PDB file of C-alpha atoms in Angstrom:
ATOM      1  CA  UNK A  18      15.038  21.431   3.420  1.00 36.00           C
ATOM      2  CA  UNK A  19      12.400  23.448   5.307  1.00 34.00           C
ATOM      3  CA  UNK A  20       8.998  23.566   3.635  1.00 34.00           C
ATOM      4  CA  UNK A  21       7.152  26.881   3.643  1.00 35.00           C
ATOM      5  CA  UNK A  22       4.169  27.357   5.977  1.00 36.00           C
ATOM      6  CA  UNK A  23       4.610  23.939   7.601  1.00 33.00           C
ATOM      7  CA  UNK A  24       6.513  22.585  10.545  1.00 32.00           C
ATOM      8  CA  UNK A  25       7.597  19.530   8.627  1.00 33.00           C
ATOM      9  CA  UNK A  26      11.199  18.946   7.652  1.00 31.00           C
ATOM     10  CA  UNK A  27      11.806  17.030   4.442  1.00 32.00           C
ATOM     11  CA  UNK A  28      14.999  15.835   2.865  1.00 32.00           C
ATOM     12  CA  UNK A  29      15.911  15.070  -0.715  1.00 30.00           C
ATOM     13  CA  UNK A  30      16.284  11.388  -1.556  1.00 33.00           C
ATOM     14  CA  UNK A  31      19.362  10.691  -3.613  1.00 32.00           C
ATOM     15  CA  UNK A  32      18.449   7.987  -6.098  1.00 32.00           C
ATOM     16  CA  UNK A  33      20.115   6.734  -9.237  1.00 33.00           C
ATOM     17  CA  UNK A  34      18.981   9.782 -11.229  1.00 34.00           C
ATOM     18  CA  UNK A  35      17.069  12.260  -9.077  1.00 36.00           C
ATOM     19  CA  UNK A  36      14.184  12.326  -6.653  1.00 39.00           C
ATOM     20  CA  UNK A  37      12.118  14.736  -4.637  1.00 39.00           C
ATOM     21  CA  UNK A  38      10.340  14.229  -1.338  1.00 40.00           C
ATOM     22  CA  UNK A  39       6.864  15.742  -1.238  1.00 41.00           C
ATOM     23  CA  UNK A  40       5.404  16.215   2.252  1.00 43.00           C
ATOM     24  CA  UNK A  41       1.943  17.547   3.012  1.00 45.00           C
ATOM     25  CA  UNK A  42       1.248  18.587   6.585  1.00 44.00           C
ATOM     26  CA  UNK A  43      -2.169  17.197   7.516  1.00 48.00           C
ATOM     27  CA  UNK A  44      -4.259  18.032  10.541  1.00 52.00           C
ATOM     28  CA  UNK A  45      -4.454  15.900  13.671  1.00 57.00           C
ATOM     29  CA  UNK A  46      -2.438  12.740  14.250  1.00 60.00           C
ATOM     30  CA  UNK A  47      -1.847  12.147  10.560  1.00 66.00           C
ATOM     31  CA  UNK A  48       1.354  12.276   8.542  1.00 66.00           C
ATOM     32  CA  UNK A  49       1.235  12.135   4.758  1.00 62.00           C
ATOM     33  CA  UNK A  50       4.495  11.194   3.137  1.00 61.00           C
ATOM     34  CA  UNK A  51       4.990  11.061  -0.601  1.00 57.00           C
ATOM     35  CA  UNK A  52       8.088  10.633  -2.682  1.00 52.00           C
ATOM     36  CA  UNK A  53       8.297  11.301  -6.369  1.00 47.00           C
ATOM     37  CA  UNK A  54      10.587   8.550  -7.540  1.00 48.00           C
ATOM     38  CA  UNK A  55      12.502   9.048 -10.758  1.00 42.00           C
ATOM     39  CA  UNK A  56      14.776   6.059 -10.762  1.00 53.00           C
ATOM     40  CA  UNK A  57      15.174   2.559 -12.107  1.00 55.00           C
ATOM     41  CA  UNK A  58      12.756   1.083  -9.550  1.00 69.00           C
ATOM     42  CA  UNK A  59       9.850  -0.656 -11.269  1.00 77.00           C
ATOM     43  CA  UNK A  60       6.229  -0.138 -10.341  1.00 82.00           C
ATOM     44  CA  UNK A  61       5.764  -3.872  -9.899  1.00 82.00           C
ATOM     45  CA  UNK A  62       8.160  -4.072  -6.948  1.00 83.00           C
ATOM     46  CA  UNK A  63       6.963  -0.874  -5.254  1.00 83.00           C
ATOM     47  CA  UNK A  64       3.291  -1.821  -5.416  1.00 84.00           C
ATOM     48  CA  UNK A  65       4.011  -5.190  -3.783  1.00 85.00           C
ATOM     49  CA  UNK A  66       5.922  -3.600  -0.916  1.00 85.00           C
ATOM     50  CA  UNK A  67       3.253  -0.958  -0.336  1.00 85.00           C
ATOM     51  CA  UNK A  68       0.413  -3.457  -0.198  1.00 88.00           C
ATOM     52  CA  UNK A  69       2.333  -5.720   2.168  1.00 91.00           C
ATOM     53  CA  UNK A  70       2.688  -3.091   4.921  1.00 91.00           C
ATOM     54  CA  UNK A  71      -0.789  -1.578   4.587  1.00 90.00           C
ATOM     55  CA  UNK A  72      -2.598  -1.748   7.920  1.00 89.00           C
ATOM     56  CA  UNK A  73       0.540  -2.564   9.937  1.00 91.00           C
ATOM     57  CA  UNK A  74       1.750  -0.573  12.889  1.00 92.00           C
ATOM     58  CA  UNK A  75       4.790   1.544  12.091  1.00 91.00           C
ATOM     59  CA  UNK A  76       7.281  -0.431  14.184  1.00 93.00           C
ATOM     60  CA  UNK A  77       6.005  -3.750  12.875  1.00 93.00           C
ATOM     61  CA  UNK A  78       6.255  -2.524   9.277  1.00 93.00           C
ATOM     62  CA  UNK A  79       9.865  -1.438   9.783  1.00 94.00           C
ATOM     63  CA  UNK A  80      10.817  -4.807  11.285  1.00 95.00           C
ATOM     64  CA  UNK A  81       9.072  -6.614   8.439  1.00 95.00           C
ATOM     65  CA  UNK A  82      10.906  -4.648   5.739  1.00 95.00           C
ATOM     66  CA  UNK A  83      14.234  -5.192   7.512  1.00 95.00           C
ATOM     67  CA  UNK A  84      13.518  -8.947   7.444  1.00 95.00           C
ATOM     68  CA  UNK A  85      12.781  -8.736   3.722  1.00 95.00           C
ATOM     69  CA  UNK A  86      16.204  -7.198   3.114  1.00 95.00           C
ATOM     70  CA  UNK A  87      17.760 -10.115   5.005  1.00 96.00           C
ATOM     71  CA  UNK A  88      15.601 -12.706   3.189  1.00 95.00           C
ATOM     72  CA  UNK A  89      13.905 -13.765   6.439  1.00 95.00           C
ATOM     73  CA  UNK A  90      10.427 -12.778   5.221  1.00 94.00           C
ATOM     74  CA  UNK A  91       9.062 -12.227   1.741  1.00 94.00           C
ATOM     75  CA  UNK A  92       6.704  -9.828   0.003  1.00 93.00           C
ATOM     76  CA  UNK A  93       3.689 -11.467  -1.669  1.00 93.00           C
ATOM     77  CA  UNK A  94       3.019 -10.623  -5.300  1.00 92.00           C
ATOM     78  CA  UNK A  95      -0.644 -10.681  -6.293  1.00 89.00           C
ATOM     79  CA  UNK A  96      -0.835  -8.526  -9.431  1.00 87.00           C
ATOM     80  CA  UNK A  97       2.403  -8.692 -11.402  1.00 87.00           C
ATOM     81  CA  UNK A  98       2.956 -12.424 -11.002  1.00 89.00           C
ATOM     82  CA  UNK A  99       4.537 -13.319 -14.343  1.00 90.00           C
ATOM     83  CA  UNK A 100       7.774 -15.175 -13.686  1.00 91.00           C
ATOM     84  CA  UNK A 101       7.448 -14.905  -9.900  1.00 92.00           C
ATOM     85  CA  UNK A 102       8.611 -18.091  -8.202  1.00 93.00           C
ATOM     86  CA  UNK A 103       7.060 -19.944  -5.293  1.00 94.00           C
ATOM     87  CA  UNK A 104       8.594 -20.233  -1.843  1.00 95.00           C
ATOM     88  CA  UNK A 105       7.647 -21.645   1.530  1.00 95.00           C
ATOM     89  CA  UNK A 106       7.850 -18.155   3.067  1.00 94.00           C
ATOM     90  CA  UNK A 107       4.697 -17.342   1.139  1.00 93.00           C
ATOM     91  CA  UNK A 108       2.702 -19.391   3.648  1.00 93.00           C
ATOM     92  CA  UNK A 109       3.659 -16.906   6.383  1.00 92.00           C
ATOM     93  CA  UNK A 110       2.023 -14.063   4.420  1.00 91.00           C
ATOM     94  CA  UNK A 111      -0.817 -16.215   2.992  1.00 91.00           C
ATOM     95  CA  UNK A 112       0.322 -15.290  -0.502  1.00 91.00           C
ATOM     96  CA  UNK A 113      -1.813 -16.674  -3.334  1.00 91.00           C
ATOM     97  CA  UNK A 114       0.087 -19.565  -4.825  1.00 92.00           C
ATOM     98  CA  UNK A 115       3.014 -18.816  -2.468  1.00 94.00           C
ATOM     99  CA  UNK A 116       4.328 -16.341  -5.061  1.00 93.00           C
ATOM    100  CA  UNK A 117       6.786 -14.087  -3.242  1.00 94.00           C
ATOM    101  CA  UNK A 118       9.938 -12.085  -3.875  1.00 93.00           C
ATOM    102  CA  UNK A 119      12.533 -10.052  -1.974  1.00 94.00           C
ATOM    103  CA  UNK A 120      12.847  -6.775  -3.957  1.00 92.00           C
ATOM    104  CA  UNK A 121      15.900  -5.105  -2.466  1.00 92.00           C
ATOM    105  CA  UNK A 122      15.910  -1.672  -4.087  1.00 89.00           C
ATOM    106  CA  UNK A 123      12.161  -1.078  -3.733  1.00 89.00           C
ATOM    107  CA  UNK A 124      12.159  -2.295  -0.119  1.00 91.00           C
ATOM    108  CA  UNK A 125      14.947   0.112   0.782  1.00 91.00           C
ATOM    109  CA  UNK A 126      12.979   3.029  -0.695  1.00 88.00           C
ATOM    110  CA  UNK A 127       9.783   2.119   1.188  1.00 90.00           C
ATOM    111  CA  UNK A 128      11.716   1.616   4.433  1.00 91.00           C
ATOM    112  CA  UNK A 129      13.498   4.943   3.975  1.00 89.00           C
ATOM    113  CA  UNK A 130      10.139   6.614   3.359  1.00 88.00           C
ATOM    114  CA  UNK A 131       8.719   5.124   6.569  1.00 90.00           C
ATOM    115  CA  UNK A 132      11.672   6.392   8.585  1.00 91.00           C
ATOM    116  CA  UNK A 133      11.283   9.839   7.040  1.00 88.00           C
ATOM    117  CA  UNK A 134       7.578   9.885   7.888  1.00 88.00           C
ATOM    118  CA  UNK A 135       8.406   8.822  11.452  1.00 90.00           C
ATOM    119  CA  UNK A 136      10.798  11.758  11.783  1.00 90.00           C
ATOM    120  CA  UNK A 137       8.124  14.107  10.447  1.00 87.00           C
ATOM    121  CA  UNK A 138       5.654  12.750  12.993  1.00 87.00           C
ATOM    122  CA  UNK A 139       8.100  13.391  15.828  1.00 88.00           C
ATOM    123  CA  UNK A 140       8.572  16.941  14.550  1.00 87.00           C
ATOM    124  CA  UNK A 141       4.809  17.461  14.647  1.00 84.00           C
ATOM    125  CA  UNK A 142       4.623  16.050  18.186  1.00 85.00           C
ATOM    126  CA  UNK A 143       2.679  12.915  17.249  1.00 84.00           C
ATOM    127  CA  UNK A 144       3.124   9.775  19.358  1.00 86.00           C
ATOM    128  CA  UNK A 145       5.106   7.495  17.041  1.00 87.00           C
ATOM    129  CA  UNK A 146       4.224   4.281  18.889  1.00 88.00           C
ATOM    130  CA  UNK A 147       0.532   4.681  18.017  1.00 87.00           C
ATOM    131  CA  UNK A 148       1.045   5.253  14.287  1.00 89.00           C
ATOM    132  CA  UNK A 149      -0.007   2.704  11.690  1.00 89.00           C
ATOM    133  CA  UNK A 150       0.190   2.602   7.904  1.00 90.00           C
ATOM    134  CA  UNK A 151      -3.255   3.772   6.851  1.00 88.00           C
ATOM    135  CA  UNK A 152      -2.557   4.118   3.143  1.00 88.00           C
ATOM    136  CA  UNK A 153       0.214   2.997   0.808  1.00 88.00           C
ATOM    137  CA  UNK A 154      -0.046   3.332  -2.940  1.00 86.00           C
ATOM    138  CA  UNK A 155       2.232   3.198  -5.963  1.00 87.00           C
ATOM    139  CA  UNK A 156       1.191   4.820  -9.236  1.00 87.00           C
ATOM    140  CA  UNK A 157       2.727   4.652 -12.668  1.00 88.00           C
ATOM    141  CA  UNK A 158       5.104   7.475 -13.499  1.00 86.00           C
ATOM    142  CA  UNK A 159       6.115   8.721 -16.919  1.00 87.00           C
ATOM    143  CA  UNK A 160       8.265   6.136 -18.620  1.00 89.00           C
ATOM    144  CA  UNK A 161      11.873   6.979 -19.307  1.00 88.00           C
ATOM    145  CA  UNK A 162      12.927   6.383 -22.872  1.00 93.00           C
ATOM    146  CA  UNK A 163      16.143   4.812 -24.030  1.00 94.00           C
ATOM    147  CA  UNK A 164      17.037   2.840 -27.114  1.00 97.00           C
ATOM    148  CA  UNK A 165      18.631  -0.489 -27.800  1.00 97.00           C
ATOM    149  CA  UNK A 166      20.301  -1.505 -31.037  1.00 98.00           C
ATOM    150  CA  UNK A 167      19.203  -4.690 -32.772  1.00 97.00           C
ATOM    151  CA  UNK A 168      20.400  -6.702 -35.720  1.00 97.00           C
ATOM    152  CA  UNK A 169      20.218  -5.442 -39.301  1.00 97.00           C
ATOM    153  CA  UNK A 170      20.441  -1.803 -38.247  1.00 97.00           C
ATOM    154  CA  UNK A 171      17.134  -1.689 -36.358  1.00 97.00           C
ATOM    155  CA  UNK A 172      16.439   0.272 -33.146  1.00 97.00           C
ATOM    156  CA  UNK A 173      13.910  -0.724 -30.489  1.00 97.00           C
ATOM    157  CA  UNK A 174      12.646   1.232 -27.467  1.00 97.00           C
ATOM    158  CA  UNK A 175      14.209   0.360 -24.134  1.00 94.00           C
ATOM    159  CA  UNK A 176      11.782   1.835 -21.591  1.00 92.00           C
ATOM    160  CA  UNK A 177      11.832   1.887 -17.816  1.00 88.00           C
ATOM    161  CA  UNK A 178       8.724   1.748 -15.597  1.00 86.00           C
ATOM    162  CA  UNK A 179       9.251   4.088 -12.621  1.00 86.00           C
ATOM    163  CA  UNK A 180       6.565   4.808 -10.034  1.00 86.00           C
ATOM    164  CA  UNK A 181       5.254   7.453  -7.661  1.00 85.00           C
ATOM    165  CA  UNK A 182       4.711   6.127  -4.155  1.00 85.00           C
ATOM    166  CA  UNK A 183       2.823   7.707  -1.277  1.00 85.00           C
ATOM    167  CA  UNK A 184       2.368   6.594   2.339  1.00 86.00           C
ATOM    168  CA  UNK A 185      -0.060   7.913   4.969  1.00 87.00           C
ATOM    169  CA  UNK A 186       0.459   7.203   8.676  1.00 88.00           C
ATOM    170  CA  UNK A 187      -2.432   7.688  11.097  1.00 87.00           C
ATOM    171  CA  UNK A 188      -3.028   7.124  14.771  1.00 84.00           C
ATOM    172  CA  UNK A 189      -4.089   3.536  15.355  1.00 80.00           C
ATOM    173  CA  UNK A 190      -7.688   3.151  16.460  1.00 78.00           C
ATOM    174  CA  UNK A 191      -9.221  -0.019  17.837  1.00 76.00           C
ATOM    175  CA  UNK A 192     -12.031  -1.370  15.667  1.00 77.00           C
ATOM    176  CA  UNK A 193     -15.498  -0.458  16.894  1.00 80.00           C
ATOM    177  CA  UNK A 194     -17.514  -3.420  18.134  1.00 81.00           C
ATOM    178  CA  UNK A 195     -20.828  -4.017  16.463  1.00 78.00           C
ATOM    179  CA  UNK A 196     -23.739  -2.970  18.638  1.00 73.00           C
ATOM    180  CA  UNK A 197     -26.621  -5.219  19.641  1.00 70.00           C
ATOM    181  CA  UNK A 198     -29.669  -4.979  17.403  1.00 65.00           C
ATOM    182  CA  UNK A 199     -32.814  -4.332  19.401  1.00 63.00           C
ATOM    183  CA  UNK A 200     -35.755  -5.937  17.632  1.00 58.00           C
ATOM    184  CA  UNK A 201     -38.224  -3.753  19.519  1.00 58.00           C
ATOM    185  CA  UNK A 202     -36.651  -0.480  18.428  1.00 61.00           C
ATOM    186  CA  UNK A 203     -36.156  -1.660  14.872  1.00 67.00           C
ATOM    187  CA  UNK A 204     -39.037  -0.888  12.539  1.00 73.00           C
ATOM    188  CA  UNK A 205     -40.274  -3.857  10.581  1.00 75.00           C
ATOM    189  CA  UNK A 206     -40.133  -3.379   6.826  1.00 80.00           C
ATOM    190  CA  UNK A 207     -43.431  -2.938   5.047  1.00 85.00           C
ATOM    191  CA  UNK A 208     -44.275  -5.980   2.937  1.00 87.00           C
ATOM    192  CA  UNK A 209     -45.998  -5.894  -0.408  1.00 89.00           C
ATOM    193  CA  UNK A 210     -49.247  -7.770  -0.968  1.00 89.00           C
ATOM    194  CA  UNK A 211     -47.398 -10.311  -3.093  1.00 89.00           C
ATOM    195  CA  UNK A 212     -44.824 -10.972  -0.365  1.00 88.00           C
ATOM    196  CA  UNK A 213     -47.565 -11.252   2.277  1.00 86.00           C
ATOM    197  CA  UNK A 214     -49.287 -13.890   0.154  1.00 87.00           C
ATOM    198  CA  UNK A 215     -46.019 -15.809  -0.227  1.00 85.00           C
ATOM    199  CA  UNK A 216     -45.492 -15.842   3.546  1.00 84.00           C
ATOM    200  CA  UNK A 217     -49.052 -17.066   4.139  1.00 83.00           C
ATOM    201  CA  UNK A 218     -48.480 -19.952   1.746  1.00 71.00           C
ATOM    202  CA  UNK A 219     -45.235 -20.933   3.556  1.00 68.00           C
ATOM    203  CA  UNK A 220     -47.068 -20.926   6.890  1.00 62.00           C
ATOM    204  CA  UNK A 221     -49.628 -23.371   5.630  1.00 61.00           C
ATOM    205  CA  UNK A 222     -52.404 -21.505   3.939  1.00 53.00           C
ATOM    206  CA  UNK A 223     -54.477 -18.400   4.398  1.00 52.00           C
ATOM    207  CA  UNK A 224     -58.031 -17.179   4.637  1.00 54.00           C
TER     208      UNK A 224
END
């Protein structure tokens, strides 16, 4: 599916119900990839997967998600931790309380989104090896309503909690080292009369 006025090629994600890939062509070495998920994938699982790969290089993130699918590494859960078990793999990710899970469906969607963003970067002529995950976020989507039938003729809501997920890949930049502070060039702050008196007392008296 060719998007108008951009050189980015997007494809439709076939999910349980329906889905749409939203791609925005950004300037420079930056690829923004967003997918509007309308499927039975909960927000809780998608937010954990997005936070786990944030800041990783693209290749490292793909390897990590592949390991999650094979239960070799786990995704730490820090927000939606009710009922999440503890496992020794949590020590590898420094997960609080070693609370981790291996969400299969959500991990496949995030991994598929990364691969799609990588293809878009190659189309734009961006060096894929220098890309890193700058931003990954999952937001609540509109709940899908169903009903379940209870005893004595009652009906209760049976809602799903889908999510919208977006990923931004940028060119990796080395962190800037902190410069040396020159005391001579730095202006000394002006002290109040009260603070000057306090310093005189600490030094052992005054006039």
